[in-house]
Coordinates of C-alpha atoms and ligand atoms in Angstrom, one line a residue:
X10 CA 48.0 -39.0 39.6
X11 CA 45.2 -40.3 37.5
X12 CA 44.9 -44.0 36.5
X13 CA 45.9 -42.9 32.9
X14 CA 49.1 -41.2 34.2
X15 CA 49.9 -44.3 36.2
X16 CA 49.5 -46.5 33.1
X17 CA 51.7 -44.2 31.1
X18 CA 54.4 -44.2 33.7
X19 CA 54.2 -47.9 34.5
X20 CA 53.9 -47.0 38.2
X21 CA 51.2 -48.8 40.2
X22 CA 48.3 -46.4 40.9
X23 CA 47.3 -45.4 44.5
X24 CA 44.8 -47.6 46.2
X25 CA 44.6 -51.3 46.7
X26 CA 48.0 -52.7 45.8
X27 CA 46.3 -55.8 44.4
X28 CA 44.1 -53.7 42.0
X29 CA 45.3 -53.7 38.4
X30 CA 44.6 -50.9 35.9
X31 CA 42.3 -53.3 34.1
X32 CA 40.3 -53.7 37.4
X33 CA 40.1 -50.0 37.8
X34 CA 38.7 -49.6 34.3
X35 CA 36.2 -52.5 34.5
X36 CA 32.6 -51.4 34.1
X37 CA 30.6 -51.5 37.3
X38 CA 28.5 -54.6 37.7
X39 CA 24.7 -54.2 38.3
X40 CA 23.4 -55.7 41.6
X41 CA 21.4 -58.9 41.2
X42 CA 17.7 -58.3 40.7
X43 CA 15.8 -58.4 44.0
X44 CA 13.7 -61.5 44.6
X45 CA 10.5 -59.6 44.0
X46 CA 11.5 -59.0 40.4
X47 CA 11.7 -62.7 39.7
X48 CA 8.4 -63.3 41.5
X49 CA 6.5 -60.5 39.8
X50 CA 8.0 -60.6 36.4
X51 CA 9.2 -64.2 35.8
X52 CA 9.2 -63.7 32.0
X53 CA 10.9 -60.3 32.1
X54 CA 13.5 -60.7 34.9
X55 CA 16.3 -61.7 32.6
X56 CA 15.6 -58.8 30.2
X57 CA 15.4 -56.4 33.1
X58 CA 18.7 -57.8 34.4
X59 CA 20.3 -57.2 31.1
X60 CA 19.0 -53.6 31.0
X61 CA 20.3 -53.1 34.6
X62 CA 23.8 -54.1 33.4
X63 CA 23.6 -51.6 30.5
X64 CA 22.7 -48.9 33.1
X65 CA 25.4 -49.9 35.6
X66 CA 28.0 -50.5 32.9
X67 CA 28.0 -48.4 29.7
X68 CA 25.4 -46.0 31.4
X69 CA 27.9 -45.0 34.1
X70 CA 31.0 -45.1 31.9
X71 CA 29.3 -42.8 29.3
X72 CA 27.9 -40.5 32.0
X73 CA 24.2 -41.2 31.7
X74 CA 24.0 -42.4 35.3
X75 CA 26.1 -41.4 38.3
X76 CA 28.3 -44.3 39.6
X77 CA 26.8 -43.7 43.1
X78 CA 23.4 -44.8 41.7
X79 CA 24.6 -48.4 41.0
X80 CA 24.0 -49.8 44.4
X81 CA 20.4 -48.4 44.4
X82 CA 19.8 -49.0 40.7
X83 CA 16.9 -51.4 41.2
X84 CA 14.8 -49.7 43.8
X85 CA 15.4 -46.1 42.9
X86 CA 15.5 -46.3 39.2
X87 CA 14.3 -49.6 37.6
X88 CA 11.5 -50.6 40.0
X89 CA 10.4 -47.0 40.5
X90 CA 9.9 -46.9 36.7
X91 CA 8.5 -50.4 36.3
X92 CA 5.8 -49.6 38.8
X93 CA 4.2 -47.2 36.3
X94 CA 3.2 -50.2 34.2
X95 CA 0.3 -50.7 36.6
X96 CA -1.4 -47.5 35.3
X97 CA -1.3 -48.6 31.6
X98 CA -4.2 -50.5 30.0
X99 CA -3.4 -53.3 27.5
X100 CA -2.0 -52.6 24.0
X101 CA -1.3 -48.9 24.3
X102 CA 1.5 -46.7 22.9
X103 CA 3.4 -44.4 25.2
X104 CA 5.8 -41.6 24.5
X105 CA 8.5 -41.2 27.2
X106 CA 9.9 -37.6 26.9
X107 CA 13.3 -36.7 28.3
X108 CA 14.0 -40.4 28.7
X109 CA 17.8 -40.1 29.3
X110 CA 19.0 -43.7 29.8
X111 CA 15.5 -45.0 29.1
X112 CA 13.6 -44.3 32.4
X113 CA 10.8 -44.9 32.8
X114 CA 10.0 -45.9 29.2
X115 CA 12.4 -48.7 28.5
X116 CA 12.0 -50.3 31.9
X117 CA 8.2 -50.4 31.2
X118 CA 8.8 -51.9 27.8
X119 CA 10.8 -54.7 29.4
X120 CA 7.8 -55.9 31.5
X121 CA 5.0 -55.0 29.1
X122 CA 5.3 -56.8 25.7
X123 CA 1.9 -55.5 24.7
X124 CA 3.0 -51.8 24.9
X125 CA 4.7 -49.8 22.2
X126 CA 7.2 -47.2 23.5
X127 CA 8.7 -44.2 21.9
X128 CA 11.7 -42.8 23.7
X129 CA 12.2 -39.1 23.1
X130 CA 15.5 -37.6 24.0
X131 CA 17.3 -34.4 22.9
X132 CA 20.9 -35.4 23.3
X133 CA 22.6 -37.4 20.6
X134 CA 25.0 -39.2 23.0
X135 CA 22.0 -40.5 24.8
X136 CA 20.0 -41.5 21.8
X137 CA 23.1 -43.4 20.5
X138 CA 23.2 -45.3 23.7
X139 CA 19.5 -46.0 23.7
X140 CA 19.6 -47.3 20.2
X141 CA 22.3 -49.8 21.2
X142 CA 20.4 -50.9 24.3
X143 CA 17.1 -51.3 22.5
X144 CA 18.8 -53.4 19.8
X145 CA 20.7 -55.5 22.3
X146 CA 17.5 -56.2 24.3
X147 CA 15.8 -57.3 21.2
X148 CA 13.0 -54.7 21.5
X149 CA 13.5 -52.8 18.3
X150 CA 10.2 -54.1 16.9
X151 CA 8.2 -52.1 19.4
X152 CA 10.5 -49.5 21.0
X153 CA 11.6 -46.5 18.9
X154 CA 14.3 -44.0 19.8
X155 CA 13.6 -40.4 18.6
X156 CA 16.1 -37.7 18.9
X157 CA 14.7 -34.2 19.4
X158 CA 13.1 -32.0 21.9
X159 CA 9.6 -33.1 22.9
X160 CA 8.2 -29.7 21.8
X161 CA 9.8 -29.8 18.3
X162 CA 7.3 -30.1 15.4
X163 CA 9.3 -33.0 13.9
X164 CA 8.9 -34.9 17.2
X165 CA 5.2 -34.1 17.3
X166 CA 4.8 -35.4 13.7
X167 CA 6.8 -38.5 14.6
X168 CA 5.1 -39.6 17.8
X169 CA 1.9 -37.5 18.2
X170 CA -1.6 -38.6 18.9
X171 CA -0.6 -41.0 21.6
X172 CA -2.7 -42.1 24.5
X173 CA 0.1 -41.8 27.1
X174 CA 3.1 -39.5 27.7
X175 CA 5.4 -40.3 30.6
X176 CA 8.2 -38.2 32.1
X177 CA 10.5 -38.6 35.0
X178 CA 12.9 -35.9 36.4
X179 CA 12.6 -33.8 33.2
X180 CA 10.9 -30.4 33.9
X181 CA 8.4 -28.6 36.2
X182 CA 4.8 -29.7 35.8
X183 CA 3.6 -26.7 33.8
X184 CA 6.4 -27.1 31.3
X185 CA 5.8 -30.8 31.0
X186 CA 2.1 -30.1 30.2
X187 CA 3.2 -27.6 27.5
X188 CA 5.6 -30.2 26.0
X189 CA 3.4 -33.3 26.3
X190 CA -0.1 -32.1 25.5
X191 CA 0.6 -31.6 21.7
X192 CA 1.8 -35.2 21.7
X193 CA -1.4 -36.5 23.3
X194 CA -4.7 -37.2 21.6
X195 CA -7.7 -35.6 23.3
X196 CA -8.5 -37.7 26.4
X197 CA -4.9 -38.9 26.6
X198 CA -2.9 -38.9 29.8
X199 CA 0.3 -37.4 31.0
X200 CA 1.9 -39.5 33.7
X201 CA 4.6 -37.5 35.4
X202 CA 6.7 -39.3 38.1
X203 CA 7.1 -36.6 40.7
X204 CA 7.9 -38.3 44.0
X205 CA 7.5 -36.1 47.1
X206 CA 6.9 -32.9 45.1
X207 CA 3.7 -34.1 43.4
X208 CA 1.1 -32.4 45.5
X209 CA 3.1 -29.2 45.8
X210 CA 3.6 -29.0 42.0
X211 CA -0.2 -29.5 41.5
X212 CA -1.1 -26.8 43.9
X213 CA 1.5 -24.3 42.6
X214 CA 0.4 -24.8 39.0
X215 CA -3.3 -24.9 39.5
X216 CA -3.9 -21.8 37.4
X217 CA -1.6 -22.7 34.6
X218 CA -3.1 -26.2 34.4
X219 CA -6.6 -24.7 34.1
X220 CA -5.4 -22.4 31.3
X221 CA -3.7 -25.3 29.5
X222 CA -7.0 -27.3 29.7
X223 CA -5.5 -30.0 31.9
X224 CA -8.0 -32.2 33.8
X225 CA -6.3 -33.2 37.1
X226 CA -6.9 -36.9 37.9
X227 CA -4.7 -36.6 40.9
X228 CA -1.6 -38.2 42.4
X229 CA -1.5 -41.9 41.9
X230 CA 0.7 -44.3 43.9
X231 CA 1.8 -47.5 42.4
X232 CA 4.3 -50.3 43.0
X233 CA 2.7 -51.8 46.2
X234 CA 4.9 -54.8 47.3
X235 CA 7.4 -53.9 44.6
X236 CA 9.1 -50.7 45.6
X237 CA 9.4 -48.6 48.7
X238 CA 8.7 -45.7 48.7
X239 CA 5.8 -46.2 46.2
X240 CA 6.1 -44.5 42.9
X241 CA 4.1 -41.3 42.9
X242 CA 2.6 -40.1 39.6
X243 CA 0.8 -36.9 38.7
X244 CA -1.9 -37.9 36.3
X245 CA -3.3 -35.2 34.0
X246 CA -5.7 -35.6 31.1
X247 CA -5.7 -33.5 28.0
X248 CA -9.2 -32.2 27.5
Ligands
LIG30 C1 17.5 -35.5 34.5 S1 17.4 -36.4 33.0 C2 16.2 -37.6 33.4 C3 16.3 -38.8 32.6 C4 15.4 -40.0 32.9 N1 14.0 -39.6 32.6 C5 15.5 -40.4 34.3 O1 14.5 -40.4 35.0 O2 16.6 -41.0 34.6 C6 16.5 -35.3 31.9 C7 16.6 -35.7 30.5 O3 15.7 -35.0 29.7 C8 16.3 -34.6 28.5 N2 15.5 -33.4 28.1 C9 15.4 -32.2 28.7 N3 14.5 -31.4 28.0 C10 14.0 -32.2 27.0 C11 13.1 -31.9 25.9 N4 12.5 -30.7 25.8 N5 12.8 -32.9 25.0 C12 13.5 -34.1 25.1 N6 14.4 -34.4 26.1 C13 14.6 -33.4 27.0 C14 17.7 -34.3 28.9 O4 18.6 -34.4 27.8 C15 18.0 -35.4 29.9 O5 18.4 -36.6 29.2

């Protein structure tokens, strides 16, 4: 029996006898921000907390994030993304391709008021969600939501010539380079969050990267004292 069946029949659903249908349907609540968030980002902690609740709540209800991710929302998702801000100089624009629920781009925007962020996502359901979140967080003056595939010419026209492209859990490295380099101005950087596969992907794609005129800066680790494990970023420059 599903909760819906139970409601229709008026019969109490299986599970905790004290749990009402309303409780079962309540949106998951985000865990409180870890102390390090308040220490490191005193001016952005409330904003990050609000974003965390969007991820845990509407994000899980609408299928952008698995419910099992909620307990590890901060370390695995938000702080893993926020750490990337260390690699950004002041006053830049970044384009986050395949942003999904806004990771890493929107998390970075929360802690870096000097940075403009374009969130590129191909699925309408996700861009609708992102537009609501960006508006609710009061970030619409410097965060744009663009629906389309990163490699589409309309997207290149809308967000091209940027200094930074970011991507997390979107595609293998060679494909990311093909999608992101047309968006970068010469000398611009692709920052690809790759975790434990970073070195292997660099090695496996060495020939393709040379052909695509990518200069390999290397694997950068960031988030010391903020997140464990550290965020691992493949840094490539468009020649
Ligand atoms: C696995 S999710 C990762 C989302 C987010 N970056 C994260 O780390 O949670 C990959 C996302 O990339 C989007 N996507 C895949 N290919 C894309 C493309 N070529 N252009 C734009 N978005 C793309 C998908 O729709 C999906 O939302």
